[in-house]
XYZ file of N, CA and C in Angstrom:
474
model
N -24.022 -0.146 -9.788
C -23.895 0.941 -8.674
C -23.829 0.002 -7.260
N -23.163 0.815 -6.316
C -22.868 0.455 -5.113
C -24.172 1.348 -4.508
N -24.713 0.219 -3.489
C -25.612 0.789 -2.337
C -25.005 1.211 -1.013
N -25.209 2.546 -1.035
C -24.818 3.657 0.445
C -25.684 3.311 1.383
N -25.433 3.345 2.498
C -26.158 3.722 3.546
C -26.666 5.486 3.858
N -27.671 5.310 3.893
C -28.463 6.852 4.138
C -28.875 6.830 5.343
N -28.780 8.435 5.819
C -29.132 8.397 7.224
C -30.557 8.159 7.550
N -31.413 7.815 6.420
C -32.484 7.038 7.035
C -32.722 5.359 7.135
N -31.525 5.050 6.383
C -31.495 3.469 6.179
C -30.743 2.981 7.430
N -29.919 3.624 8.161
C -29.090 3.327 8.801
C -29.341 3.186 10.200
N -28.925 2.139 10.913
C -29.983 2.005 12.077
C -29.536 3.366 13.121
N -30.400 2.923 14.161
C -30.400 4.226 14.808
C -29.641 3.871 15.840
N -28.862 4.916 16.583
C -27.670 4.373 17.506
C -28.113 5.934 17.952
N -28.423 6.180 19.888
C -28.213 7.426 20.509
C -27.102 7.685 21.068
N -26.389 6.688 20.904
C -25.003 7.044 21.536
C -23.981 8.108 20.942
N -23.826 9.270 21.717
C -22.528 10.478 21.285
C -21.889 9.728 20.368
N -21.509 10.540 19.669
C -20.673 10.044 18.445
C -19.219 10.446 18.548
N -18.674 9.628 18.847
C -16.713 9.541 18.970
C -16.211 9.375 17.837
N -15.495 10.132 17.370
C -14.931 10.494 16.054
C -13.530 9.266 16.688
N -12.847 9.151 17.901
C -11.651 8.479 17.866
C -12.078 6.774 17.989
N -13.206 6.424 18.128
C -13.822 4.781 17.927
C -14.408 4.732 16.627
N -14.178 5.476 15.593
C -14.938 5.242 14.267
C -13.955 4.820 13.284
N -14.024 3.617 12.670
C -13.003 2.806 11.482
C -12.067 3.687 10.966
N -12.166 4.646 10.236
C -11.571 5.597 9.626
C -10.231 5.922 10.685
N -10.658 6.437 11.677
C -9.778 7.304 12.805
C -8.986 6.339 12.846
N -9.450 4.778 13.518
C -8.702 3.747 13.782
C -7.719 3.070 12.722
N -8.456 3.025 11.802
C -7.299 2.726 10.272
C -6.173 3.588 10.218
N -6.519 5.010 10.172
C -5.295 6.245 10.192
C -4.482 6.410 11.340
N -4.821 6.010 12.104
C -3.937 5.849 13.576
C -3.277 4.326 13.117
N -3.563 3.265 12.947
C -3.067 2.222 12.955
C -1.903 2.229 11.615
N -2.160 2.838 10.524
C -1.522 3.217 9.548
C -0.197 4.501 9.799
N -0.328 4.827 10.469
C 0.430 6.028 10.744
C 1.628 5.211 12.064
N 0.929 4.446 12.578
C 1.773 3.754 13.724
C 2.862 2.566 12.519
N 2.110 2.082 11.575
C 2.832 1.190 11.053
C 4.202 1.924 10.239
N 3.520 3.224 9.402
C 4.419 3.909 8.749
C 5.914 4.183 9.785
N 5.561 4.961 10.851
C 6.572 5.257 11.633
C 7.303 3.874 12.110
N 7.033 2.570 12.334
C 7.716 1.986 12.335
C 8.659 1.340 11.355
N 8.132 1.458 9.930
C 8.837 1.162 9.052
C 10.062 2.156 8.879
N 9.792 3.541 8.999
C 10.656 4.781 8.830
C 11.862 4.389 9.993
N 11.307 3.602 11.057
C 12.653 3.281 12.178
C 13.456 2.219 11.818
N 12.422 0.868 11.483
C 13.414 -0.318 11.266
C 13.673 -0.717 9.864
N 13.626 0.255 8.799
C 13.883 -0.193 7.366
C 15.587 -0.218 7.014
N 15.460 -1.263 6.490
C 16.897 -1.255 6.196
C 17.624 -0.266 5.064
N 16.831 0.433 4.331
C 17.591 1.759 3.635
C 16.193 2.488 4.100
N 16.979 3.539 5.034
C 16.032 4.597 5.539
C 15.505 5.744 4.546
N 16.361 5.915 3.267
C 15.634 6.772 2.706
C 14.232 6.238 1.677
N 14.161 4.451 1.758
C 12.762 4.277 1.225
C 11.749 4.039 2.087
N 10.736 4.636 1.293
C 9.238 4.752 2.506
C 8.588 3.609 1.961
N 7.535 2.991 3.082
C 6.791 2.286 2.744
C 5.937 2.083 1.227
N 5.527 2.882 0.711
C 5.107 2.832 -0.527
C 5.781 2.829 -1.622
N 7.069 3.679 -1.513
C 8.154 2.876 -2.423
C 8.205 1.808 -2.575
N 8.464 0.714 -1.493
C 8.246 -0.632 -1.192
C 7.639 -1.408 -1.469
N 6.440 -0.913 -1.319
C 5.426 -1.510 -2.255
C 5.237 -1.329 -3.717
N 5.758 0.192 -3.944
C 5.490 -0.041 -5.763
C 7.249 -1.042 -6.354
N 8.219 -1.052 -5.753
C 9.254 -2.001 -5.581
C 8.738 -3.688 -5.851
N 7.946 -4.087 -4.818
C 7.016 -5.288 -4.625
C 6.289 -5.399 -5.496
N 5.111 -4.474 -6.041
C 4.386 -4.757 -7.463
C 5.371 -4.767 -8.854
N 6.556 -4.248 -8.505
C 7.253 -3.992 -10.221
C 7.861 -5.746 -10.173
N 8.243 -6.256 -8.925
C 8.928 -7.637 -8.927
C 7.786 -8.433 -9.266
N 6.699 -8.523 -8.802
C 5.606 -9.579 -8.965
C 4.762 -9.510 -10.166
N 4.680 -8.008 -10.682
C 4.093 -7.914 -11.833
C 5.226 -7.763 -12.716
N 6.059 -7.687 -13.199
C 7.136 -7.371 -13.763
C 6.817 -6.142 -14.748
N 7.838 -5.635 -15.537
C 7.467 -4.140 -16.298
C 5.946 -4.037 -16.279
N 5.659 -2.678 -16.230
C 4.639 -2.201 -15.686
C 3.958 -0.575 -16.216
N 3.188 -0.749 -16.925
C 2.860 1.161 -17.200
C 2.382 1.817 -15.282
N 2.421 3.261 -15.343
C 1.784 3.725 -14.525
C 0.647 3.411 -13.779
N -0.267 3.371 -15.130
C -1.630 2.635 -14.726
C -1.679 1.195 -14.301
N -1.235 0.563 -14.427
C -0.799 -0.670 -13.684
C -0.409 -0.886 -12.393
N 0.492 0.081 -12.354
C 1.059 -0.038 -11.039
C 0.289 1.070 -9.827
N -0.677 2.189 -10.710
C -1.770 2.819 -9.666
C -2.734 1.599 -9.315
N -2.938 0.619 -10.253
C -3.999 -0.402 -9.565
C -3.399 -1.451 -8.646
N -1.824 -1.646 -9.044
C -1.457 -2.996 -8.133
C -0.784 -2.479 -6.733
N -0.698 -0.882 -6.601
C -0.465 -0.448 -5.439
C -1.760 0.591 -4.513
N -2.670 0.572 -5.143
C -3.723 1.526 -4.837
C -3.198 2.856 -4.597
N -2.426 3.710 -5.226
C -1.837 5.013 -5.476
C -2.535 5.712 -6.344
N -2.910 6.995 -5.833
C -2.910 8.017 -6.905
C -2.207 7.944 -8.353
N -2.667 8.796 -9.201
C -2.028 8.987 -10.387
C -0.678 9.921 -10.052
N -1.267 11.200 -9.447
C -0.037 12.037 -8.698
C 0.990 11.586 -8.009
N 0.870 10.410 -7.036
C 1.127 9.819 -6.129
C 2.425 9.279 -6.772
N 2.275 8.252 -7.653
C 2.713 7.465 -8.233
C 3.949 8.136 -9.086
N 3.341 9.024 -9.997
C 4.149 9.948 -11.099
C 5.564 10.135 -9.766
N 5.134 10.484 -8.617
C 6.278 11.152 -7.728
C 7.169 10.283 -7.099
N 6.640 8.781 -7.036
C 7.299 7.374 -6.174
C 8.504 6.928 -7.576
N 7.729 7.324 -8.780
C 8.351 6.396 -10.139
C 9.715 7.669 -9.996
N 9.668 8.388 -10.077
C 10.760 9.350 -10.492
C 11.551 9.378 -8.888
N 11.506 9.346 -7.948
C 12.254 9.173 -6.822
C 12.872 7.895 -7.083
N 12.311 6.854 -7.346
C 12.813 5.466 -7.557
C 13.764 5.477 -8.477
N 13.650 6.496 -9.597
C 14.555 6.579 -10.722
C 15.456 7.031 -10.460
N 15.518 8.389 -10.065
C 16.633 9.260 -9.449
C 17.581 8.397 -8.369
N 17.367 7.385 -7.793
C 18.305 6.353 -7.339
C 18.577 5.366 -8.135
N 18.176 4.894 -9.218
C 18.464 3.960 -10.097
C 17.986 2.884 -9.472
N 16.955 2.939 -9.192
C 16.012 1.505 -8.611
C 14.938 1.099 -9.506
N 14.697 1.465 -10.789
C 14.000 1.677 -11.574
C 14.460 2.078 -12.965
N 13.910 1.640 -14.060
C 14.335 2.469 -15.116
C 12.885 2.564 -16.084
N 12.815 3.729 -17.166
C 11.665 4.368 -17.768
C 11.954 3.558 -19.215
N 11.176 3.028 -19.974
C 11.400 3.326 -21.200
C 9.782 3.193 -21.930
N 9.821 3.737 -23.051
C 8.483 3.896 -23.841
C 7.977 2.552 -24.105
N 6.762 2.676 -23.696
C 6.125 1.559 -24.305
C 6.126 1.038 -25.958
N 6.547 0.116 -26.191
C 6.493 -0.508 -27.394
C 5.126 -0.329 -28.252
N 3.904 -0.895 -28.043
C 2.694 -0.637 -28.289
C 2.228 0.786 -27.977
N 2.583 1.895 -27.621
C 1.994 3.134 -27.451
C 3.040 3.800 -26.818
N 3.860 4.929 -27.772
C 5.025 5.659 -27.444
C 4.597 6.743 -26.784
N 3.507 6.677 -26.326
C 2.506 8.123 -24.895
C 2.786 7.305 -23.929
N 2.958 6.235 -23.752
C 3.231 5.445 -22.344
C 4.338 5.327 -21.841
N 4.727 5.100 -20.763
C 5.967 4.802 -20.203
C 5.905 3.381 -19.659
N 6.890 2.937 -19.565
C 7.171 1.563 -18.722
C 8.093 1.399 -17.843
N 7.457 1.109 -16.431
C 8.841 0.953 -15.346
C 9.245 -0.398 -15.192
N 10.260 -0.227 -14.858
C 11.133 -1.885 -14.756
C 12.081 -1.830 -13.473
N 11.798 -2.908 -13.125
C 13.026 -2.938 -11.932
C 14.376 -2.966 -12.415
N 15.453 -2.401 -11.571
C 16.768 -2.841 -12.115
C 16.920 -3.722 -11.578
N 18.619 -3.720 -11.719
C 19.249 -4.903 -10.825
C 19.684 -4.524 -9.595
N 19.929 -2.885 -9.452
C 20.011 -2.019 -8.081
C 18.683 -2.705 -7.524
N 17.435 -2.499 -7.892
C 16.183 -2.393 -7.532
C 15.928 -3.489 -6.842
N 16.436 -4.280 -7.650
C 15.889 -5.911 -7.128
C 16.857 -6.172 -5.665
N 18.112 -5.913 -5.990
C 18.864 -6.024 -5.075
C 18.457 -5.011 -3.693
N 18.073 -4.205 -3.730
C 17.814 -3.493 -2.436
C 16.448 -4.117 -1.984
N 15.300 -4.556 -2.978
C 13.912 -5.716 -2.595
C 14.569 -6.513 -1.489
N 15.578 -7.396 -2.010
C 15.623 -8.668 -1.616
C 16.409 -8.482 -0.364
N 17.313 -7.257 -0.380
C 17.684 -6.970 1.271
C 16.140 -6.715 2.521
N 15.479 -5.669 1.306
C 14.857 -5.531 2.811
C 13.548 -6.243 3.192
N 13.750 -7.581 2.263
C 12.732 -8.714 2.827
C 12.423 -9.037 4.327
N 13.505 -9.483 4.770
C 13.863 -9.476 6.117
C 13.376 -8.476 7.010
N 13.873 -6.948 6.615
C 13.441 -5.897 7.286
C 11.937 -5.677 7.924
N 11.144 -6.369 6.223
C 9.727 -6.088 5.901
C 8.651 -6.891 6.630
N 9.556 -8.309 6.868
C 8.950 -9.097 7.726
C 8.899 -8.530 9.146
N 10.373 -8.019 9.733
C 10.518 -7.701 10.861
C 9.061 -6.546 11.261
N 8.949 -5.640 10.194
C 8.108 -4.566 10.361
C 6.635 -4.655 10.540
N 6.419 -5.572 9.626
C 5.124 -6.574 9.755
C 4.722 -6.567 11.406
N 5.605 -7.572 11.842
C 5.857 -7.886 13.016
C 5.483 -7.080 14.153
N 6.084 -5.991 13.945
C 6.472 -4.747 15.049
C 4.821 -4.284 14.958
N 4.212 -3.805 13.408
C 3.476 -3.252 13.412
C 2.140 -3.910 14.232
N 2.125 -5.286 14.092
C 1.086 -5.980 14.724
C 1.133 -5.778 16.090
N 2.224 -6.116 16.580
C 2.189 -5.561 17.847
C 2.070 -6.797 19.187
N 1.169 -6.414 20.120
C 0.716 -7.436 21.065
C -0.572 -8.810 20.334
N -0.842 -8.357 19.066
C -1.487 -9.201 18.908
C -1.312 -10.568 18.852
N -2.139 -11.202 19.120
C -1.994 -13.146 19.444
C -2.372 -13.610 17.834
N -1.703 -14.635 17.795
C -2.064 -15.197 16.551
C -3.194 -15.227 15.579
N -4.303 -15.777 16.454
C -5.705 -15.653 16.077
C -5.847 -14.148 15.381
N -5.581 -13.332 16.357
C -6.125 -12.198 16.270
C -5.253 -11.450 14.908
N -3.815 -11.821 14.792
C -3.477 -11.284 13.317
C -4.059 -11.990 11.930
N -4.406 -12.843 12.101
C -5.362 -13.533 11.024
C -6.534 -13.171 10.887
N -7.301 -12.717 11.815
C -8.522 -12.164 12.258
C -8.364 -11.078 11.470
N -7.412 -9.870 11.897
C -7.362 -8.539 11.399
C -7.367 -8.419 9.892
N -6.190 -9.325 9.650
C -5.699 -9.419 7.973
C -6.906 -9.877 7.251
N -8.122 -10.576 8.019
C -9.180 -11.648 6.859
C -10.314 -10.040 6.903
N -10.262 -9.553 8.081
C -11.449 -8.475 7.811
C -10.930 -7.716 7.693
N -9.528 -6.980 6.870
C -9.292 -5.901 6.396
C -9.783 -6.027 4.923
N -9.102 -7.630 4.278
C -9.442 -7.980 3.578
C -10.923 -8.330 2.415
N -11.572 -8.689 3.787
C -13.335 -8.595 3.753
C -13.686 -6.858 3.212
N -13.301 -6.002 3.927
C -13.878 -4.587 3.655
C -13.152 -3.929 2.091
N -12.013 -4.457 1.951
C -11.688 -4.197 0.890
C -12.047 -5.069 -0.343
N -12.363 -6.356 -0.405
C -12.938 -7.006 -1.201
C -14.648 -6.726 -1.384
N -15.111 -5.796 -0.388
C -16.499 -5.508 -0.577
C -16.515 -4.533 -1.366
N -15.805 -3.616 -1.210
C -15.495 -2.265 -1.928
C -15.426 -2.541 -3.227
N -14.666 -3.376 -3.401
C -14.134 -3.764 -5.129
C -15.439 -4.469 -5.759
N -15.988 -5.374 -5.011
C -17.241 -5.982 -5.517
C -18.504 -5.016 -5.651
N -18.276 -3.841 -5.158
C -19.684 -3.189 -5.216
C -19.594 -2.335 -6.548
N -17.925 -1.941 -6.786
C -17.985 -0.703 -7.919
C -18.343 -1.688 -8.860
């Protein structure tokens, strides 16, 4: 069970609450900026950032169930279902029944999907570069480290 900070255990802070300075708000704005850059710079304008992440997960993990994709991409079930359907419609992935459990579907990268992914990698590197904006090398390392630390503490608490 994770320990949550309650109002009584939170440090006292008498400064006015400014939502624009809160971590969730800033993360959302940074994500919106990254998403806009992705859409402007992607080699394939039809491919969204989360579709790209899904293709990368399939490349990295091989054929996967939707449950495995949910874990690999941090996307909810309803969203991953739609992503997989759109990728399937473009013939970037193929679906087949799980031989061990006919109720499950296995998602696999097609040759077209792998080729698109290979073509996207240079674009993805440029997108990451643009997303980091004016951060210097040390700040880039620090922000990635701190984001991973936030994520890891959440995963270790559960």
